[in-house]
Amino acid sequence: MHSIEFCAGAGGQAIGLEQAGFRHEALVEIERDFAKTLELNRPGWNVFAHDMNEFDGRPYKGIDLFAAGLPCPPFSVAGKQLGDLDERNLFPAALRLIDEMRPKAVMIENVRGFLSAVFDDYRTLLKSQLDKLGYHTEWRLLNASDFGVPQLRPRVVIVAIRKDLADVFDWPTALPHNPPTVGETLKDLMGARGWLGTKAWAARANEIAPTIVGGSKKHGGPDLGPTRARKAWASLGVEGRSLAAEAPDPDFVGMPRLTVRMVARIQGFPDSWQFYGAKTTSYRQVGNAFPPPVARAVAHNLKIALSVQKLFSAHAA
């Protein structure tokens, strides 16, 4: 199965697609540091540090999957929710590229705010435009914690699949068990430098994490979010006003801070995944990512649907 991904970020969705069995023909990401992260971890990937608006999709006509993690601010409840009036809205660019490529399936991730009542007309228009291009479109709010991610992270996933394949696709089902707690997830990393308080801290951090917030290029720094989010972190014994460069010293006293590596593990990244750039830009890459386990779950079911189509085509031939 072959895919192309836009707004690829630091690779959260790309990792999930790879784990589901997709081969990336191209990954497009406008921010150079983010693109360097992709190149750093997968030198063999075909990475373009380009503006999606200027990308020519025609060489990829007929590809199996078009994937994207389109910018969230136009639809986020934390912003002004300008939708199609926001200059950062890239749904028009996505529709142009889908028209040029005519992929068998489309997978787009966005924030929960996309489902707000204020965007009813916009969703109807999007569905109508994709219908004219030959796709059956659905969306669903998926919680990352249902797929093993130790975090409250609701995300909307939009799936548009060619109409002759629509009956074959099923949404992934939640795992039958809860994800690990923050303490269980990070105990080894928090105690990596011999902190004597590690065991007691892990016992206190006995819930999953609140939503990781990475901030935008203009707003937000290396912290764990606004006041309400920091209070939630404090209840887990974590100081959320800033990030740490390393785990606590052996004799550390107080609430520890998280490192970028710790946040990346909470987000579902493999520990081997590296992030290019300083702490703030690395944290932005982690915080704005689509958790790989969720992307993998959806992509796995898309692969099954597309495999059935290929099987039918082979028998017909």
Short mmCIF file of C-alpha atoms in Angstrom, two decimals:
data_model
loop_
_atom_site.label_atom_id
_atom_site.label_comp_id
_atom_site.label_asym_id
_atom_site.label_seq_id
_atom_site.Cartn_x
_atom_site.Cartn_y
_atom_site.Cartn_z
CA MET A 1 0.00 0.00 0.00
CA HIS A 2 1.32 3.45 -0.93
CA SER A 3 0.54 6.76 0.76
CA ILE A 4 1.29 10.46 0.58
CA GLU A 5 0.98 12.67 3.65
CA PHE A 6 0.64 16.43 4.04
CA CYS A 7 1.33 18.53 7.13
CA ALA A 8 3.32 15.53 8.30
CA GLY A 9 4.77 17.33 11.33
CA ALA A 10 7.21 15.25 13.34
CA GLY A 11 5.83 11.99 11.97
CA GLY A 12 3.13 10.85 14.40
CA GLN A 13 0.68 9.89 11.67
CA ALA A 14 3.48 8.71 9.40
CA ILE A 15 4.71 6.26 12.04
CA GLY A 16 1.21 4.87 12.45
CA LEU A 17 0.77 4.47 8.70
CA GLU A 18 4.15 2.76 8.45
CA GLN A 19 3.23 0.38 11.26
CA ALA A 20 -0.04 -0.42 9.46
CA GLY A 21 1.86 -1.38 6.33
CA PHE A 22 1.83 1.74 4.17
CA ARG A 23 4.87 2.86 2.20
CA HIS A 24 5.26 6.63 2.02
CA GLU A 25 5.76 7.92 -1.50
CA ALA A 26 6.13 11.46 -0.14
CA LEU A 27 5.75 13.45 3.07
CA VAL A 28 5.13 17.19 2.83
CA GLU A 29 5.80 19.52 5.79
CA ILE A 30 6.26 23.28 5.55
CA GLU A 31 8.26 23.75 8.77
CA ARG A 32 11.90 22.95 8.12
CA ASP A 33 12.73 21.73 11.65
CA PHE A 34 9.81 19.31 11.52
CA ALA A 35 10.92 18.07 8.10
CA LYS A 36 14.44 17.56 9.46
CA THR A 37 12.97 15.35 12.20
CA LEU A 38 11.43 13.14 9.52
CA GLU A 39 14.73 12.98 7.63
CA LEU A 40 16.67 12.32 10.83
CA ASN A 41 14.61 9.27 11.72
CA ARG A 42 13.89 7.90 8.24
CA PRO A 43 16.63 8.94 5.79
CA GLY A 44 14.94 6.85 3.13
CA TRP A 45 11.67 8.77 3.24
CA ASN A 46 10.93 11.23 0.44
CA VAL A 47 10.45 14.42 2.48
CA PHE A 48 9.47 17.78 0.96
CA ALA A 49 9.80 20.94 3.08
CA HIS A 50 7.13 22.62 0.95
CA ASP A 51 3.94 24.61 1.30
CA MET A 52 0.98 22.30 0.69
CA ASN A 53 -0.67 25.09 -1.31
CA GLU A 54 2.11 24.94 -3.89
CA PHE A 55 2.45 21.17 -4.18
CA ASP A 56 1.59 19.42 -7.45
CA GLY A 57 -0.32 16.22 -6.79
CA ARG A 58 -0.59 15.01 -10.39
CA PRO A 59 2.55 12.78 -10.30
CA TYR A 60 0.85 10.77 -7.52
CA LYS A 61 -2.40 10.11 -9.36
CA GLY A 62 -4.06 6.86 -8.28
CA ILE A 63 -2.17 6.51 -4.99
CA ASP A 64 -3.78 4.28 -2.36
CA LEU A 65 -4.02 6.77 0.50
CA PHE A 66 -3.99 10.55 0.89
CA ALA A 67 -3.28 11.41 4.55
CA ALA A 68 -3.02 14.75 6.33
CA GLY A 69 -2.99 16.35 9.74
CA LEU A 70 -4.42 19.71 8.71
CA PRO A 71 -3.81 22.78 10.93
CA CYS A 72 -6.08 22.85 13.97
CA PRO A 73 -6.34 26.59 14.86
CA PRO A 74 -9.17 27.34 12.38
CA PHE A 75 -11.41 24.89 14.29
CA SER A 76 -9.94 24.82 17.80
CA VAL A 77 -12.11 25.99 20.69
CA ALA A 78 -8.93 27.58 22.07
CA GLY A 79 -8.90 29.97 19.11
CA LYS A 80 -11.42 32.17 17.32
CA GLN A 81 -12.91 29.26 15.32
CA LEU A 82 -12.83 31.18 12.05
CA GLY A 83 -12.99 27.97 10.00
CA ASP A 84 -12.93 28.70 6.28
CA LEU A 85 -12.21 32.39 7.02
CA ASP A 86 -8.91 31.50 8.70
CA GLU A 87 -5.88 31.85 6.43
CA ARG A 88 -4.47 28.67 7.98
CA ASN A 89 -7.40 26.57 6.77
CA LEU A 90 -5.94 24.01 4.35
CA PHE A 91 -9.06 22.04 3.49
CA PRO A 92 -9.30 23.85 0.11
CA ALA A 93 -5.72 22.80 -0.67
CA ALA A 94 -6.54 19.23 0.39
CA LEU A 95 -9.57 19.13 -1.92
CA ARG A 96 -7.47 20.40 -4.84
CA LEU A 97 -4.83 17.73 -4.24
CA ILE A 98 -7.42 14.97 -3.81
CA ASP A 99 -8.92 16.02 -7.14
CA GLU A 100 -5.49 15.88 -8.78
CA MET A 101 -4.51 12.53 -7.24
CA ARG A 102 -7.82 10.69 -7.00
CA PRO A 103 -6.55 8.41 -4.21
CA LYS A 104 -8.52 5.33 -3.26
CA ALA A 105 -8.92 6.65 0.29
CA VAL A 106 -8.42 9.82 2.34
CA MET A 107 -7.55 10.11 6.04
CA ILE A 108 -7.48 13.57 7.67
CA GLU A 109 -6.96 14.33 11.36
CA ASN A 110 -8.19 17.46 13.13
CA VAL A 111 -9.34 18.74 16.52
CA ARG A 112 -12.64 18.04 18.25
CA GLY A 113 -13.75 21.60 17.48
CA PHE A 114 -14.26 20.56 13.85
CA LEU A 115 -17.50 18.93 15.05
CA SER A 116 -18.82 22.15 16.65
CA ALA A 117 -22.30 23.25 15.61
CA VAL A 118 -20.83 26.44 14.17
CA PHE A 119 -19.20 24.33 11.43
CA ASP A 120 -22.32 22.35 10.40
CA ASP A 121 -22.51 24.11 7.04
CA TYR A 122 -18.79 23.71 6.44
CA ARG A 123 -18.90 19.98 7.11
CA THR A 124 -21.88 19.63 4.77
CA LEU A 125 -20.00 21.51 2.06
CA LEU A 126 -16.88 19.37 2.54
CA LYS A 127 -18.91 16.18 2.32
CA SER A 128 -20.66 17.44 -0.83
CA GLN A 129 -17.39 18.31 -2.53
CA LEU A 130 -15.89 14.92 -1.75
CA ASP A 131 -19.10 13.25 -2.95
CA LYS A 132 -18.70 14.99 -6.32
CA LEU A 133 -15.17 13.58 -6.52
CA GLY A 134 -16.53 10.06 -5.98
CA TYR A 135 -16.00 9.53 -2.26
CA HIS A 136 -18.17 8.41 0.63
CA THR A 137 -17.16 10.51 3.65
CA GLU A 138 -17.47 9.85 7.36
CA TRP A 139 -15.88 11.33 10.47
CA ARG A 140 -15.59 10.10 13.99
CA LEU A 141 -14.30 11.44 17.30
CA LEU A 142 -11.67 9.02 18.57
CA ASN A 143 -10.10 9.12 22.01
CA ALA A 144 -6.41 8.27 22.04
CA SER A 145 -6.85 6.52 25.39
CA ASP A 146 -9.07 3.93 23.66
CA PHE A 147 -6.04 2.82 21.65
CA GLY A 148 -3.47 2.46 24.40
CA VAL A 149 -2.26 6.07 24.57
CA PRO A 150 -1.96 7.19 28.24
CA GLN A 151 -3.59 10.54 27.56
CA LEU A 152 -6.99 12.21 27.21
CA ARG A 153 -6.70 13.27 23.57
CA PRO A 154 -9.93 13.37 21.56
CA ARG A 155 -9.32 13.86 17.85
CA VAL A 156 -11.58 13.91 14.81
CA VAL A 157 -10.60 11.57 12.00
CA ILE A 158 -12.17 12.15 8.60
CA VAL A 159 -12.21 9.16 6.26
CA ALA A 160 -13.26 9.52 2.64
CA ILE A 161 -13.18 6.30 0.69
CA ARG A 162 -13.99 5.64 -2.93
CA LYS A 163 -17.67 4.77 -3.18
CA ASP A 164 -17.08 1.26 -4.53
CA LEU A 165 -15.01 0.51 -1.38
CA ALA A 166 -17.20 2.22 1.21
CA ASP A 167 -18.98 -0.93 2.38
CA VAL A 168 -15.67 -2.63 3.22
CA PHE A 169 -14.32 -0.06 5.68
CA ASP A 170 -15.06 -0.33 9.41
CA TRP A 171 -13.90 2.07 12.09
CA PRO A 172 -11.43 0.55 14.59
CA THR A 173 -12.82 -0.57 17.92
CA ALA A 174 -11.46 0.50 21.29
CA LEU A 175 -9.04 -1.78 23.08
CA PRO A 176 -10.65 -3.90 25.83
CA HIS A 177 -8.38 -2.54 28.57
CA ASN A 178 -7.43 0.88 29.89
CA PRO A 179 -4.10 2.46 28.96
CA PRO A 180 -1.31 2.63 31.55
CA THR A 181 -1.22 5.52 33.99
CA VAL A 182 1.31 8.35 33.77
CA GLY A 183 3.26 6.75 36.62
CA GLU A 184 3.36 3.37 34.93
CA THR A 185 4.29 4.96 31.60
CA LEU A 186 7.12 7.17 32.87
CA LYS A 187 8.49 5.46 35.97
CA ASP A 188 11.67 4.24 34.28
CA LEU A 189 12.36 7.58 32.59
CA MET A 190 11.63 9.58 35.76
CA GLY A 191 14.02 7.39 37.74
CA ALA A 192 16.72 7.23 35.06
CA ARG A 193 19.17 9.28 37.17
CA GLY A 194 18.42 7.52 40.42
CA TRP A 195 15.75 9.82 41.90
CA LEU A 196 14.87 8.41 45.30
CA GLY A 197 11.30 9.66 45.07
CA THR A 198 10.49 7.81 41.84
CA LYS A 199 8.40 5.01 43.36
CA ALA A 200 6.27 7.36 45.47
CA TRP A 201 5.79 9.71 42.52
CA ALA A 202 4.68 6.88 40.22
CA ALA A 203 2.11 5.75 42.78
CA ARG A 204 0.70 9.29 42.94
CA ALA A 205 0.58 9.68 39.14
CA ASN A 206 -2.14 7.06 38.97
CA GLU A 207 -4.28 8.46 36.13
CA ILE A 208 -3.76 9.02 32.43
CA ALA A 209 -2.46 12.41 31.31
CA PRO A 210 -4.50 15.42 30.24
CA THR A 211 -4.19 16.44 26.61
CA ILE A 212 -0.65 17.35 25.60
CA VAL A 213 -0.62 20.91 24.20
CA GLY A 214 2.27 21.84 21.96
CA GLY A 215 1.39 25.44 21.17
CA SER A 216 1.67 27.22 17.82
CA LYS A 217 4.60 28.90 16.12
CA LYS A 218 3.44 32.29 17.44
CA HIS A 219 2.04 31.26 20.81
CA GLY A 220 2.99 28.79 23.49
CA GLY A 221 6.33 27.73 24.90
CA PRO A 222 7.83 24.66 26.55
CA ASP A 223 5.08 24.22 29.14
CA LEU A 224 2.24 21.76 29.58
CA GLY A 225 -0.56 24.14 28.69
CA PRO A 226 -2.83 26.77 30.25
CA THR A 227 -3.72 27.05 33.93
CA ARG A 228 -6.39 24.34 33.92
CA ALA A 229 -4.05 21.84 32.25
CA ARG A 230 -1.24 22.65 34.67
CA LYS A 231 -3.61 22.04 37.60
CA ALA A 232 -4.45 18.62 36.17
CA TRP A 233 -0.75 17.86 35.87
CA ALA A 234 -0.16 19.03 39.44
CA SER A 235 -2.74 16.51 40.67
CA LEU A 236 -0.46 13.87 39.12
CA GLY A 237 2.58 15.30 40.86
CA VAL A 238 4.00 17.05 37.79
CA GLU A 239 5.14 20.67 37.57
CA GLY A 240 3.69 21.87 34.28
CA ARG A 241 5.03 25.41 34.00
CA SER A 242 8.12 24.29 32.09
CA LEU A 243 9.95 21.24 30.81
CA ALA A 244 13.15 19.73 32.13
CA ALA A 245 16.29 18.89 30.18
CA GLU A 246 16.74 15.63 32.10
CA ALA A 247 15.24 13.44 34.80
CA PRO A 248 15.45 14.54 38.47
CA ASP A 249 18.65 14.24 40.48
CA PRO A 250 18.80 11.45 43.11
CA ASP A 251 18.09 13.87 45.97
CA PHE A 252 15.47 15.99 44.17
CA VAL A 253 12.61 17.25 46.35
CA GLY A 254 9.33 18.61 44.99
CA MET A 255 7.24 18.08 41.86
CA PRO A 256 9.33 16.93 38.92
CA ARG A 257 9.02 18.33 35.40
CA LEU A 258 8.67 16.24 32.27
CA THR A 259 11.31 16.03 29.56
CA VAL A 260 10.55 16.07 25.83
CA ARG A 261 11.26 12.33 25.77
CA MET A 262 8.68 11.73 28.50
CA VAL A 263 6.05 13.78 26.68
CA ALA A 264 6.83 11.91 23.46
CA ARG A 265 6.22 8.58 25.17
CA ILE A 266 2.88 9.84 26.52
CA GLN A 267 2.02 10.87 22.96
CA GLY A 268 2.72 7.35 21.70
CA PHE A 269 6.05 7.91 19.94
CA PRO A 270 8.60 5.09 20.10
CA ASP A 271 11.54 5.89 22.39
CA SER A 272 13.90 5.63 19.41
CA TRP A 273 12.26 8.59 17.65
CA GLN A 274 14.44 11.72 17.75
CA PHE A 275 13.31 15.33 17.44
CA TYR A 276 15.36 17.93 15.64
CA GLY A 277 15.83 21.33 17.24
CA ALA A 278 15.88 22.97 20.66
CA LYS A 279 13.50 22.17 23.51
CA THR A 280 10.70 24.53 22.48
CA THR A 281 10.53 23.44 18.84
CA SER A 282 10.93 19.78 19.82
CA TYR A 283 8.05 20.06 22.27
CA ARG A 284 5.88 21.75 19.62
CA GLN A 285 6.54 18.80 17.32
CA VAL A 286 5.52 16.33 20.00
CA GLY A 287 2.53 18.27 21.30
CA ASN A 288 0.95 18.84 17.88
CA ALA A 289 1.34 15.26 16.69
CA PHE A 290 -1.31 12.67 15.89
CA PRO A 291 -0.57 9.77 18.29
CA PRO A 292 0.91 6.92 16.24
CA PRO A 293 -1.26 4.18 17.86
CA VAL A 294 -4.48 5.96 16.80
CA ALA A 295 -3.19 6.55 13.27
CA ARG A 296 -2.15 2.91 13.07
CA ALA A 297 -5.58 1.66 14.14
CA VAL A 298 -7.44 3.67 11.48
CA ALA A 299 -4.85 2.97 8.79
CA HIS A 300 -4.97 -0.75 9.53
CA ASN A 301 -8.69 -0.86 8.77
CA LEU A 302 -8.20 1.26 5.65
CA LYS A 303 -5.55 -1.18 4.48
CA ILE A 304 -8.00 -4.06 4.91
CA ALA A 305 -10.59 -2.23 2.80
CA LEU A 306 -8.06 -1.43 0.08
CA SER A 307 -6.69 -4.98 0.15
CA VAL A 308 -10.15 -6.36 -0.52
CA GLN A 309 -10.41 -4.06 -3.53
CA LYS A 310 -7.06 -5.25 -4.87
CA LEU A 311 -8.10 -8.86 -4.35
CA PHE A 312 -11.32 -8.34 -6.29
CA SER A 313 -9.39 -6.59 -9.08
CA ALA A 314 -6.92 -9.47 -9.30
CA HIS A 315 -9.72 -12.05 -9.55
CA ALA A 316 -11.48 -9.96 -12.22
CA ALA A 317 -8.30 -9.84 -14.27
#
